[in-house]
mmCIF file of C-alpha atoms in Angstrom:
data_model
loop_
_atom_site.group_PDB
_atom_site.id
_atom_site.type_symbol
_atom_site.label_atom_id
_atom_site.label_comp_id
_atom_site.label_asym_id
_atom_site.label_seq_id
_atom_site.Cartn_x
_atom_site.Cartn_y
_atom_site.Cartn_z
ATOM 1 C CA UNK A 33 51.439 -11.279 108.826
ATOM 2 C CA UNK A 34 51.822 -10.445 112.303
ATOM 3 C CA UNK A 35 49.914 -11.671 115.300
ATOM 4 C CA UNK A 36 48.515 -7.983 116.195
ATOM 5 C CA UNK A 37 47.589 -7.963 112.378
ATOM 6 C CA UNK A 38 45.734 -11.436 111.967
ATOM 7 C CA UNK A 39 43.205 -10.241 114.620
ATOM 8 C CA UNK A 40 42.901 -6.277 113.052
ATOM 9 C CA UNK A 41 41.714 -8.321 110.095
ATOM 10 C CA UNK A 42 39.629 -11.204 112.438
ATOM 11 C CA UNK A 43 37.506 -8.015 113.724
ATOM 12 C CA UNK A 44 37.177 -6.217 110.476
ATOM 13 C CA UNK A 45 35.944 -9.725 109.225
ATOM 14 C CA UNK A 46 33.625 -10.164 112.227
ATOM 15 C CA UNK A 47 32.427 -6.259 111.779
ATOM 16 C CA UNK A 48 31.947 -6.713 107.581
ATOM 17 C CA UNK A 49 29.621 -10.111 108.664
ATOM 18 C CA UNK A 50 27.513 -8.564 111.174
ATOM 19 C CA UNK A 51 26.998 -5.164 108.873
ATOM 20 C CA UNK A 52 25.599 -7.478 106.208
ATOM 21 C CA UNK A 53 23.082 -8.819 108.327
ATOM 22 C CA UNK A 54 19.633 -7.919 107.690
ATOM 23 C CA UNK A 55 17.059 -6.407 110.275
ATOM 24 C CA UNK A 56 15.565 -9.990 110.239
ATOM 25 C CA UNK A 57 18.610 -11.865 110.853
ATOM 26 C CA UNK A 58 19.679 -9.748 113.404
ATOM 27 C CA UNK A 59 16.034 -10.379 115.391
ATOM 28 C CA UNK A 60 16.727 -13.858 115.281
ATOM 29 C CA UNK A 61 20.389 -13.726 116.432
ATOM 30 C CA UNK A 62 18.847 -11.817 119.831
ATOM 31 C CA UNK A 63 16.085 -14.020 120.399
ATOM 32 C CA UNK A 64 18.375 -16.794 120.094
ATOM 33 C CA UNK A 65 20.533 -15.191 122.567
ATOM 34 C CA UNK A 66 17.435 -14.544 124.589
ATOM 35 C CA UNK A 67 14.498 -16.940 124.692
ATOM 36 C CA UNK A 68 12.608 -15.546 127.110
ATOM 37 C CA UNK A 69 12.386 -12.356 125.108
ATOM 38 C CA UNK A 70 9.570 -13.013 123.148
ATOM 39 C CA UNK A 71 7.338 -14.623 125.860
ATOM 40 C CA UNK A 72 7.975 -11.476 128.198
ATOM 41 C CA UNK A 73 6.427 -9.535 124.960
ATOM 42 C CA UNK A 74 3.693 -11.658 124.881
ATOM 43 C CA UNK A 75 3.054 -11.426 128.381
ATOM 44 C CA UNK A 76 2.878 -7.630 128.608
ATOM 45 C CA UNK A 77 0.609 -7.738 125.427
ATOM 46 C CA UNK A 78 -1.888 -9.903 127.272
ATOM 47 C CA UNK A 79 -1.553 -7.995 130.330
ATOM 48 C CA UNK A 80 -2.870 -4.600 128.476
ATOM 49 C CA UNK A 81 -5.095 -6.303 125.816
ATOM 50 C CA UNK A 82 -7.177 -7.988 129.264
ATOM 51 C CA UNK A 83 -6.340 -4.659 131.559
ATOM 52 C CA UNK A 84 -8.217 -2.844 128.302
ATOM 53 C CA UNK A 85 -11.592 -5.838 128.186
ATOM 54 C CA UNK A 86 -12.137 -5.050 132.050
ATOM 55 C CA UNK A 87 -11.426 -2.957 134.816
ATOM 56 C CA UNK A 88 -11.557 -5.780 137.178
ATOM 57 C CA UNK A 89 -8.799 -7.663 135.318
ATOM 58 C CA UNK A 90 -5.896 -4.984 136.585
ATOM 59 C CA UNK A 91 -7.039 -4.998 140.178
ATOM 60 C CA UNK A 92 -4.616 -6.208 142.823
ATOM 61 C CA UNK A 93 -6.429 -9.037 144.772
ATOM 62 C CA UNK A 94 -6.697 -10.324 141.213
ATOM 63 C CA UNK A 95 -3.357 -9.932 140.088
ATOM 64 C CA UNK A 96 -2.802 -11.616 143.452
ATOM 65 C CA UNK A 97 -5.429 -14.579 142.118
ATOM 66 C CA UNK A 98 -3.414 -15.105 138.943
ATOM 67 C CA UNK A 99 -0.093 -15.382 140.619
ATOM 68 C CA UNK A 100 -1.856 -17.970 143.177
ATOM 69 C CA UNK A 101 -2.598 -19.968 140.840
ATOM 70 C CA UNK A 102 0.507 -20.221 138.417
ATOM 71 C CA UNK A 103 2.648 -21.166 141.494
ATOM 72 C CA UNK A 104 1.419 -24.458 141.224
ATOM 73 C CA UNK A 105 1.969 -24.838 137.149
ATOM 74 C CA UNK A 106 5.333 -22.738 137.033
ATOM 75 C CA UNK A 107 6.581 -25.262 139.575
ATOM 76 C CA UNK A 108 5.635 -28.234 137.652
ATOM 77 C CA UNK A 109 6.463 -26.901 134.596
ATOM 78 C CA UNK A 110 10.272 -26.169 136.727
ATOM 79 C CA UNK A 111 10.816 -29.758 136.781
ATOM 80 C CA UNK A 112 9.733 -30.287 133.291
ATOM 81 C CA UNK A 113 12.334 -27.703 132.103
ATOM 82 C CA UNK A 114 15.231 -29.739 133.203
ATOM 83 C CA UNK A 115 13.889 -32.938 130.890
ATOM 84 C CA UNK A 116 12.970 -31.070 128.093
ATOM 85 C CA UNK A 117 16.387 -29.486 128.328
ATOM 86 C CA UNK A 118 17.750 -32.875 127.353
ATOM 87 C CA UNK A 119 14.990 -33.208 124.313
ATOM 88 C CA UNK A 120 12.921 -35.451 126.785
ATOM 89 C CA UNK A 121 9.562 -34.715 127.944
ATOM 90 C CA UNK A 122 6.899 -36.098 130.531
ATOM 91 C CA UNK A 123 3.785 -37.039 130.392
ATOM 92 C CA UNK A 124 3.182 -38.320 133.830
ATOM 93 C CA UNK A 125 4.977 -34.897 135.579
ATOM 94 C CA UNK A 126 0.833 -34.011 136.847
ATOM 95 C CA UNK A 127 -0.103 -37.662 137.867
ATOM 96 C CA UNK A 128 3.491 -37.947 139.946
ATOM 97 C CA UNK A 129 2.144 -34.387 141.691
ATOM 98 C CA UNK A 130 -0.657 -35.430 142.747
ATOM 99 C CA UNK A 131 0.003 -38.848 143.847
ATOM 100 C CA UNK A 132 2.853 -37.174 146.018
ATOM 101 C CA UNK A 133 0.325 -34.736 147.494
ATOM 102 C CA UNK A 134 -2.110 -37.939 148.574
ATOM 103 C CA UNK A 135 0.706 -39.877 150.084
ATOM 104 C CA UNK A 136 1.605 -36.801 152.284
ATOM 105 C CA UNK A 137 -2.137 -36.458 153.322
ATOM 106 C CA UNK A 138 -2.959 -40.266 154.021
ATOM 107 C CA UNK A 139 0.348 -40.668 155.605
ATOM 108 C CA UNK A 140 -0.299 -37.903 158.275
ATOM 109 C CA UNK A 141 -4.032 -38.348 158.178
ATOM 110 C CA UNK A 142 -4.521 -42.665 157.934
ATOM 111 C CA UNK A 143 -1.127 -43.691 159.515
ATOM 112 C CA UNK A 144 -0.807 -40.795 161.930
ATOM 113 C CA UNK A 145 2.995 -40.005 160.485
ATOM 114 C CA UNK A 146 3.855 -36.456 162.045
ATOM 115 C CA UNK A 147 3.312 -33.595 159.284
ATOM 116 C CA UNK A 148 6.788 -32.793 158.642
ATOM 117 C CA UNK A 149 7.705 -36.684 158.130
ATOM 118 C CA UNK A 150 4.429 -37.006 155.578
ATOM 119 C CA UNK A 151 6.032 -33.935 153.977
ATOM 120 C CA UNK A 152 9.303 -35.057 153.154
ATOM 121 C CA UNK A 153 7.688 -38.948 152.655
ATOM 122 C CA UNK A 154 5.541 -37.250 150.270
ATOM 123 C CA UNK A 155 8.759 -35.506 148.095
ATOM 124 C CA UNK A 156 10.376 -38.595 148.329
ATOM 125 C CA UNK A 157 7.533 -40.810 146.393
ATOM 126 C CA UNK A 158 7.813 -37.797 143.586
ATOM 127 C CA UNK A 159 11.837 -38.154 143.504
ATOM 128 C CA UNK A 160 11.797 -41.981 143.373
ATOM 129 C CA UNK A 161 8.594 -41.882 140.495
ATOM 130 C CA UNK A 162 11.326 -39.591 138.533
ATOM 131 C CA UNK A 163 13.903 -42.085 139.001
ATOM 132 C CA UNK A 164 11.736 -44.516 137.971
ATOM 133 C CA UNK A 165 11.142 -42.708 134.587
ATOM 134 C CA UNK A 166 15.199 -42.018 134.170
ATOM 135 C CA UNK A 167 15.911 -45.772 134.458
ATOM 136 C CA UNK A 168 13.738 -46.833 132.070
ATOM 137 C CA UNK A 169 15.147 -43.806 129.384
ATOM 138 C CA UNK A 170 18.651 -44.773 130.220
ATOM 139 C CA UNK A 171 19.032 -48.702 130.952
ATOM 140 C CA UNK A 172 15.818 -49.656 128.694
ATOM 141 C CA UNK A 173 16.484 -47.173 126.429
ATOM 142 C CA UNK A 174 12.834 -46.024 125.699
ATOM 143 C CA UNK A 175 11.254 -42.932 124.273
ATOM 144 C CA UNK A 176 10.588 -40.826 127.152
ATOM 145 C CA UNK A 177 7.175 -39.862 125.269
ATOM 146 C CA UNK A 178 6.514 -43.798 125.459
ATOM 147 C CA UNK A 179 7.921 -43.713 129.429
ATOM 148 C CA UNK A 180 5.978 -41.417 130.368
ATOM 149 C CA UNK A 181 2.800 -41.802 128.795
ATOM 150 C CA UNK A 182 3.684 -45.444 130.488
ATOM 151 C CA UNK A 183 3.474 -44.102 134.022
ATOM 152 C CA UNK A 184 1.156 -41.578 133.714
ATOM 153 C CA UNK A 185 -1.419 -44.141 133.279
ATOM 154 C CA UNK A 186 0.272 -45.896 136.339
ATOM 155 C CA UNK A 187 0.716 -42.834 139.001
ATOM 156 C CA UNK A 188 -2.861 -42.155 138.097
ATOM 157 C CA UNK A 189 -4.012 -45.423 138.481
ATOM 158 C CA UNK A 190 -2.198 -45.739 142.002
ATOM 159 C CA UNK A 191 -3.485 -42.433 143.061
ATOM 160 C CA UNK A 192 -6.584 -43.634 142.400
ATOM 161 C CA UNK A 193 -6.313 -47.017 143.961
ATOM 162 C CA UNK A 194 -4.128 -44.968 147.287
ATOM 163 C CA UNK A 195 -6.975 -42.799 147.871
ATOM 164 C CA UNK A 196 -10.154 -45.240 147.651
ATOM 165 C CA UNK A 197 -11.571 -41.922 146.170
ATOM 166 C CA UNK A 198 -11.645 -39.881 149.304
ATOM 167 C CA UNK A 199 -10.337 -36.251 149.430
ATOM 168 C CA UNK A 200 -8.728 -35.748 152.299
ATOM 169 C CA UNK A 201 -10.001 -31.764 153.502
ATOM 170 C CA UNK A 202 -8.572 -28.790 154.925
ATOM 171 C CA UNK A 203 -9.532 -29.826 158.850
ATOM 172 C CA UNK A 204 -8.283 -33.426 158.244
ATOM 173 C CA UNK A 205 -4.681 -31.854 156.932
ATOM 174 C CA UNK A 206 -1.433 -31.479 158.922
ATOM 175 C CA UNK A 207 -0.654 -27.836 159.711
ATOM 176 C CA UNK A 208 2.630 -28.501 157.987
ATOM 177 C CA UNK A 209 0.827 -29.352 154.976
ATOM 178 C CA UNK A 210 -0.956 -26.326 154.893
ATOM 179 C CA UNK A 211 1.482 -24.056 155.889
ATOM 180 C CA UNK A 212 1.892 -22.922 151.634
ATOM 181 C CA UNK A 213 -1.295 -21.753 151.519
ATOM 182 C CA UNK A 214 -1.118 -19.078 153.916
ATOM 183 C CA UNK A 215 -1.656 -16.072 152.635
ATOM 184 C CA UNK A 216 1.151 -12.824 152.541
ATOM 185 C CA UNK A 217 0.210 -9.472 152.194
ATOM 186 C CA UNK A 218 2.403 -6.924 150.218
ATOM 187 C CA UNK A 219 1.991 -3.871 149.529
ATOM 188 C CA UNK A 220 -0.621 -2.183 147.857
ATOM 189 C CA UNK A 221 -3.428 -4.989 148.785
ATOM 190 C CA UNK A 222 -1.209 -7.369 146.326
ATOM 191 C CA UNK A 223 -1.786 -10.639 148.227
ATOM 192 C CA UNK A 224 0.220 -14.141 147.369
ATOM 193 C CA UNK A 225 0.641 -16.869 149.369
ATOM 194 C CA UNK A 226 4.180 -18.938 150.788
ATOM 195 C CA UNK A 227 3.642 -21.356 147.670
ATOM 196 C CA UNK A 228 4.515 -18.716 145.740
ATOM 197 C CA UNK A 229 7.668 -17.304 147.497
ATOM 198 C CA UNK A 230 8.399 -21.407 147.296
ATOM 199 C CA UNK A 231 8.003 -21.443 143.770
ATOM 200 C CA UNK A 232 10.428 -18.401 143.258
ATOM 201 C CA UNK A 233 13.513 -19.783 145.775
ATOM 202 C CA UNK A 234 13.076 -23.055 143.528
ATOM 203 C CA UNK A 235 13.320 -20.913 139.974
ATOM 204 C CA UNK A 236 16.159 -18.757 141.878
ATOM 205 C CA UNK A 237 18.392 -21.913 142.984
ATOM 206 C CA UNK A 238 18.131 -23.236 139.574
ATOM 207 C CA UNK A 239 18.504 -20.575 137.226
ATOM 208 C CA UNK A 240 22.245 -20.443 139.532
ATOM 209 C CA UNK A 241 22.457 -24.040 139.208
ATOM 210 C CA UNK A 242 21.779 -24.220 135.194
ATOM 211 C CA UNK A 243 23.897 -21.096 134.183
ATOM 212 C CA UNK A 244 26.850 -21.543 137.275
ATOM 213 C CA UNK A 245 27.380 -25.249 138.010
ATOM 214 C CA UNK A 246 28.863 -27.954 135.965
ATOM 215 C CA UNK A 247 25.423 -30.257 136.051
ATOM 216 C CA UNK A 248 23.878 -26.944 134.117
ATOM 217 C CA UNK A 249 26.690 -26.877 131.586
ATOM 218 C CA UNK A 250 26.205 -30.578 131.479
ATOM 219 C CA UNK A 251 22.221 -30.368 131.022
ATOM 220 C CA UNK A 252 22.276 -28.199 128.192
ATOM 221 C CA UNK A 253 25.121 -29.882 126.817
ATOM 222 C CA UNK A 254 23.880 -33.457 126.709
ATOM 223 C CA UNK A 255 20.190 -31.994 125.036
ATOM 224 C CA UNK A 256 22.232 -30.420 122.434
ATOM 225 C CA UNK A 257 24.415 -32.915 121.088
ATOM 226 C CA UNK A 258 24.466 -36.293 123.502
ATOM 227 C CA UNK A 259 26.893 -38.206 120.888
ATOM 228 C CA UNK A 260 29.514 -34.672 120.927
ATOM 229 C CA UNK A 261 28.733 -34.766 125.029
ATOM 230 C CA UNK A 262 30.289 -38.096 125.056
ATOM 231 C CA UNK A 263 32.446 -37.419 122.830
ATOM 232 C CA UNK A 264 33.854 -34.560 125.918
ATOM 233 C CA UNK A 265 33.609 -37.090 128.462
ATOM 234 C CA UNK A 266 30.208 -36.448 129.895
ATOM 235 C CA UNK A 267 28.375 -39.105 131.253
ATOM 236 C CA UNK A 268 25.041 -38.770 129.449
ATOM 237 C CA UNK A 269 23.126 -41.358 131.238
ATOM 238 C CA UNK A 270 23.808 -40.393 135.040
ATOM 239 C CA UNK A 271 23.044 -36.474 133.524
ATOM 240 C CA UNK A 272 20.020 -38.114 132.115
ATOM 241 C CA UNK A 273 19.069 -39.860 135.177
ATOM 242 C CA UNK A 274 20.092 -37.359 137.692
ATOM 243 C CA UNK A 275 17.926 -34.904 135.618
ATOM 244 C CA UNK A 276 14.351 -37.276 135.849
ATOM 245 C CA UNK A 277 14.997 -37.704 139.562
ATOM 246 C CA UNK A 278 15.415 -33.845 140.376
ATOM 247 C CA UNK A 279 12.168 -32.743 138.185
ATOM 248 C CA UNK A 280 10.301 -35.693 140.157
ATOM 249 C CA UNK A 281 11.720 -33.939 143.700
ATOM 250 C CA UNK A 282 10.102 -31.051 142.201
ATOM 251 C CA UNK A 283 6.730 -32.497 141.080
ATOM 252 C CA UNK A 284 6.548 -34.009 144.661
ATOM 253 C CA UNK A 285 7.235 -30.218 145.739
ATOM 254 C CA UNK A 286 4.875 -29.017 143.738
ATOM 255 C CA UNK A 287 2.272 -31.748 145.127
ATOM 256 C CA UNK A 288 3.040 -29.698 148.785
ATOM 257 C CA UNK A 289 2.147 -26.288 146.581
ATOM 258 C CA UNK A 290 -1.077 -27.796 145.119
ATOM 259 C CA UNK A 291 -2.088 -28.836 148.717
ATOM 260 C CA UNK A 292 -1.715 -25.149 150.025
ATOM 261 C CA UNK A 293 -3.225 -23.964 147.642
ATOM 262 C CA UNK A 294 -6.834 -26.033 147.386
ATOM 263 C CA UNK A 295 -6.345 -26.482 151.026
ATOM 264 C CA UNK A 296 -7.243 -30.184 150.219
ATOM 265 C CA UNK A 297 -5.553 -33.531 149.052
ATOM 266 C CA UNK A 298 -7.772 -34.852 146.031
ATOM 267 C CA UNK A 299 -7.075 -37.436 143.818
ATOM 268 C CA UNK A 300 -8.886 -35.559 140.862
ATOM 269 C CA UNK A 301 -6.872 -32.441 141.386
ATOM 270 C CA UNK A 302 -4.354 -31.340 138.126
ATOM 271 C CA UNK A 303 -6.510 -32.626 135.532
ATOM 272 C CA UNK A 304 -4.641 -30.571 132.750
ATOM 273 C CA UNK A 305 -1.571 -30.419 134.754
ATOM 274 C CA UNK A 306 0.410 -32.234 132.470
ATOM 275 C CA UNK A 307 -0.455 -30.099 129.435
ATOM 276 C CA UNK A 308 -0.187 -26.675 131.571
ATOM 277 C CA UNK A 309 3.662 -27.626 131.992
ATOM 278 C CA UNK A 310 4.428 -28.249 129.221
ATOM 279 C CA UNK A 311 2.376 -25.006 127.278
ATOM 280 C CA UNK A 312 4.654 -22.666 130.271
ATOM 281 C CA UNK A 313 7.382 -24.585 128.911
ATOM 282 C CA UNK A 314 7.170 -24.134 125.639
ATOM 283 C CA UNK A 315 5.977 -20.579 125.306
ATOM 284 C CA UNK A 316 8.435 -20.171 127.263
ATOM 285 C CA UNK A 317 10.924 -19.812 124.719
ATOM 286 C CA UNK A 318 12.519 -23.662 126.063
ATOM 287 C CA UNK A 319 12.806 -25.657 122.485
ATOM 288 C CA UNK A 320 11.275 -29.388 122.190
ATOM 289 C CA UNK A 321 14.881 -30.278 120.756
ATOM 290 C CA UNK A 322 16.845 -29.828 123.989
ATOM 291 C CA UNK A 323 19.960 -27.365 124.386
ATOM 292 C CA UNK A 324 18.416 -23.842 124.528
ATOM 293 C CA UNK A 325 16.237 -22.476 127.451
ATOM 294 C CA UNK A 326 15.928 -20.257 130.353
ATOM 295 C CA UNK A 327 14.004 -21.368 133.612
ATOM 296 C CA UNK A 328 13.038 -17.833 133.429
ATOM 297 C CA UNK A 329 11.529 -18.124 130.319
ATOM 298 C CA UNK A 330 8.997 -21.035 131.903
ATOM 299 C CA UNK A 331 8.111 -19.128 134.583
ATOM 300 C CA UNK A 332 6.884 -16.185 132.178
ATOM 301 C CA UNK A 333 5.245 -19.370 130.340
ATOM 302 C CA UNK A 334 3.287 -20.225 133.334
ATOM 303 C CA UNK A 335 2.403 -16.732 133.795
ATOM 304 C CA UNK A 336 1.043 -16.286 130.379
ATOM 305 C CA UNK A 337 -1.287 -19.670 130.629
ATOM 306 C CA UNK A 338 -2.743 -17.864 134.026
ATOM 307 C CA UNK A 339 -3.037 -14.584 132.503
ATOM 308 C CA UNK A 340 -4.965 -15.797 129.798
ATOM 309 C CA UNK A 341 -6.998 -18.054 132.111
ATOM 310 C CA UNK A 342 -7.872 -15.942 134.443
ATOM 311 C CA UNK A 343 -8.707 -12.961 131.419
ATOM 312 C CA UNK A 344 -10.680 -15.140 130.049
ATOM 313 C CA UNK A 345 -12.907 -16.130 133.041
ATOM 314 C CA UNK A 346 -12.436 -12.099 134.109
ATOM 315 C CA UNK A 347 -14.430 -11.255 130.838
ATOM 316 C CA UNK A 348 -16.655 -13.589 130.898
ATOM 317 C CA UNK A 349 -15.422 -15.760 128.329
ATOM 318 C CA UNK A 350 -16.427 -19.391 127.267
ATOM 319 C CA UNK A 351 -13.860 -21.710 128.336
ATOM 320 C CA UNK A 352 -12.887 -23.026 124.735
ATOM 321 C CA UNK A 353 -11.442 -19.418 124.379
ATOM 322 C CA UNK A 354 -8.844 -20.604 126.787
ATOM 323 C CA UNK A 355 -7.993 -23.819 124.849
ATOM 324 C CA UNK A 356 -7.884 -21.793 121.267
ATOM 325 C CA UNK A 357 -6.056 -18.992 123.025
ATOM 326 C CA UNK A 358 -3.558 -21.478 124.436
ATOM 327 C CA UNK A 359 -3.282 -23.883 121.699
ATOM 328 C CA UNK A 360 -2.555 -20.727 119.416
ATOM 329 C CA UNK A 361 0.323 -19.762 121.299
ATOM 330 C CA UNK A 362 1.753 -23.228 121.348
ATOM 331 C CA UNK A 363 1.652 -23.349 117.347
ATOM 332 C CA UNK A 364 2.946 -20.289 117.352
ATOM 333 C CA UNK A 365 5.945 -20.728 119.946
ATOM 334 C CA UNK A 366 7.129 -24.119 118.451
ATOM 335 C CA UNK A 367 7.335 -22.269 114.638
ATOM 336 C CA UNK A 368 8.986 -19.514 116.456
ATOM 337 C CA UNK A 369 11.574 -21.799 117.867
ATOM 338 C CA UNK A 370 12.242 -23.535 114.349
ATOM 339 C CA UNK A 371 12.687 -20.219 113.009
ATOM 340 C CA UNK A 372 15.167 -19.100 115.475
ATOM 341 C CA UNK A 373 16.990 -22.201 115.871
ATOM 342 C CA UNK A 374 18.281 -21.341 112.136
ATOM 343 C CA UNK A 375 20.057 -18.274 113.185
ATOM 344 C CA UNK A 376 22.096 -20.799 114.839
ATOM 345 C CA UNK A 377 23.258 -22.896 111.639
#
C-alpha cells in the first residue's frame, strides 16, 4: 500500500467514525472543545429570563452595576483559574485579598508610605501569601484543600489582628488607591469603572499567556497528567509553585479592585469571596480535575453569579434565591463537566 493510499484510507476511517456519531456524542465532542460554550448559554438565558421579571433589570446604569461588581470576583476567580488548572484549589484566595487591600491602606494611612509604594507593598503581601501556599503543596506535599483551608483561617486571622478592627474610609485613602474606582462613561449611559478595564487587561494577558506561552502549555499539562508531565521533562513543582505565587499577585490585585470599588479598606469586606471564585470558576466550564479550561469561560462565570445577584435583588427576591440559584448551577456545572470529560476517553 502506498503512502498517498494509507492516508485515503486514514480519512475515510476518520470520516466513517465521525458519521457514526450520534447527535449526543457530537454535543459533547464541541463542548469539550469549547468550555465556555455552555456558560455563555446560560448567561444569555439569565440575561432574558431577568430582562423579562423587570424592566429595570435591562437598564444601562444597571448593567453598568452588575459589571461593577463582578470586576472584583472575575479577578479573584482569575487567579483561582490558574490553580484549579493544576486540580488544586484555594480556600484562602478571599482572605489573601483582603488582607492585601488592608496592608496597602495602613501602610499609606498608619506609616505614611507614599500611595504608589503601599500599592505595590500591598501586591507583594498577596504574591508572597501565594508562595506561601505553593511551598507547602510542593515541598510538604499537602492537599491544597488542607493548605488552604490552613491559611485561610490564618490571612483572616492576621487581617483581623493588622487592622485592630478599623476600616480605613474613602477620605483616609491614598488617591492611588482609589484611582480603580473612578468611574468611565461609555456610550449609551453604560457606566464602569477603571477596575473593570483592570480586570479585562489581566483576563487579556492571560488568555495569551495560557494558549501562546510555554508556562500555559505547561499549566494545563501538569493538571492533566503530572506523572506523563514528568515523564516530558516538565518540572511539575516550580509549574506548581510558580502557578500559587501568580494567582496570589492577582488576589493582591484584586485587593486594589475591591478598594476602588467600596471606596474603603475593611477587614470584613469579601465575606463569600472565596466561594464566589470558585462558583465563576466552575460554571465556568474550568473542571475540578485540572487540564481543561478557558479564562474566558471564568469570566462569563463571574458574570453569571452577578447577573443572578443582582436579578435577584432587581426583583425583589429573598436572598436564599441567590444561594439555591447559585448552588443549582454549581451541581449542575460539575455533572456537566463529568459528562463531557467522557467524550474525551
Amino acid at each position: 500500500m502506498t503512502d498517498a493510499t494509507a492516508t485515503t484510507a486514514g480519512y475515510d476511517a476518520a470520516e466513517e467514525f465521525l458519521d457514526r456519531q450520534s447527535p449526543i456524542q457530537r454535543l459533547q465532542g464541541i463542548l469539550h472543545a469549547y468550555p465556555w460554550l455552555s456558560p455563555a448559554v446560560v448567561l444569555v438565558i439569565a440575561l432574558i429570563i431577568f430582562s423579562s421579571i423587570t424592566s429595570l433589570f435591562a437598564q444601562p446604569g444597571n448593567l453598568g452595576t452588575i459589571t461593577q461588581q463582578t470586576a472584583v470576583t472575575a479577578t479573584l476567580a482569575l487567579g483561582q483559574t490558574l490553580i484549579i488548572l493544576t486540580a488544586g484549589i484555594d480556600l484562602s484566595c478571599g482572605a489573601v485579598m483582603v488582607f492585601s487591600s488592608m496592608v496597602m491602606a495602613k501602610l499609606a494611612f498608619d506609616q505614611g508610605v507614599a500611595g504608589l509604594p503601599a500599592l505595590f507593598l500591598g501586591i507583594l503581601v498577596g504574591g508572597i501569601a501565594g508562595l506561601i501556599n505553593g511551598l507547602l503543596v510542593t515541598r510538604v506535599n499537602l492537599p491544597p484543600f488542607i493548605v488552604t483551608l490552613g491559611t485561610l483561617g490564618i490571612f483572616t486571622s492576621l487581617t483581623l489582628l493588622y487592622a485592630t478592627g478599623r476600616t480605613v474610609r474613602n477620605r483616609e485613602l491614598a488617591d492611588e488607591l482609589k484611582w480603580l474606582g473612578k468611574p468611565v462613561l461609555l456610550p449609551g449611559g453604560f457606566t464602569i469603572t477603571y477596575g473593570v478595564l483592570v480586570m479585562i487587561a489581566l483576563y487579556l494577558v492571560f488568555a495569551y499567556v495560557l494558549r501562546y506561552t510555554a508556562w500555559g502549555t505547561h499549566v494545563y499539562a501538569v493538571g492533566d497528567d503530572p506523572d506523563a508531565a514528568r515523564l516530558a521533562g516538565i518540572q511539575v513543582n516550580r509549574v506548581l509553585l510558580s502557578v500559587y505565587a501568580t494567582a496570589g499577585v492577582i488576589f493582591g490585585i484584586a485587593g486594589w479592585v475591591l478598594i476602588g470599588r467600596v471606596n474603603a479598606a475593611s477587614p470584613n469586606s469579601g465575606i463569600d469571596a472565596n466561594l464566589d471564585s470558585i462558583t465563576a470558576v466552575v460554571i465556568g466550564g474550568t473542571s475540578l480535575f485540572g487540564g481543561r479550561g478557558r479564562v474566558f469561560g471564568t469570566l462569563i462565570g463571574a458574570l453569571i453569579v452577578g447577573v443572578v445577584d443582582n436579578g435577584l435583588s432587581v426583583a425583589g427576591l429573598d436572598e436564599a434565591y441567590k444561594r439555591l440559584a447559585i448552588g443549582t448551577l454549581i451541581i449542575v456545572a460539575v455533572t456537566a463537566d463529568q459528562w463531557i470529560r467522557r467524550a474525551r476517553a
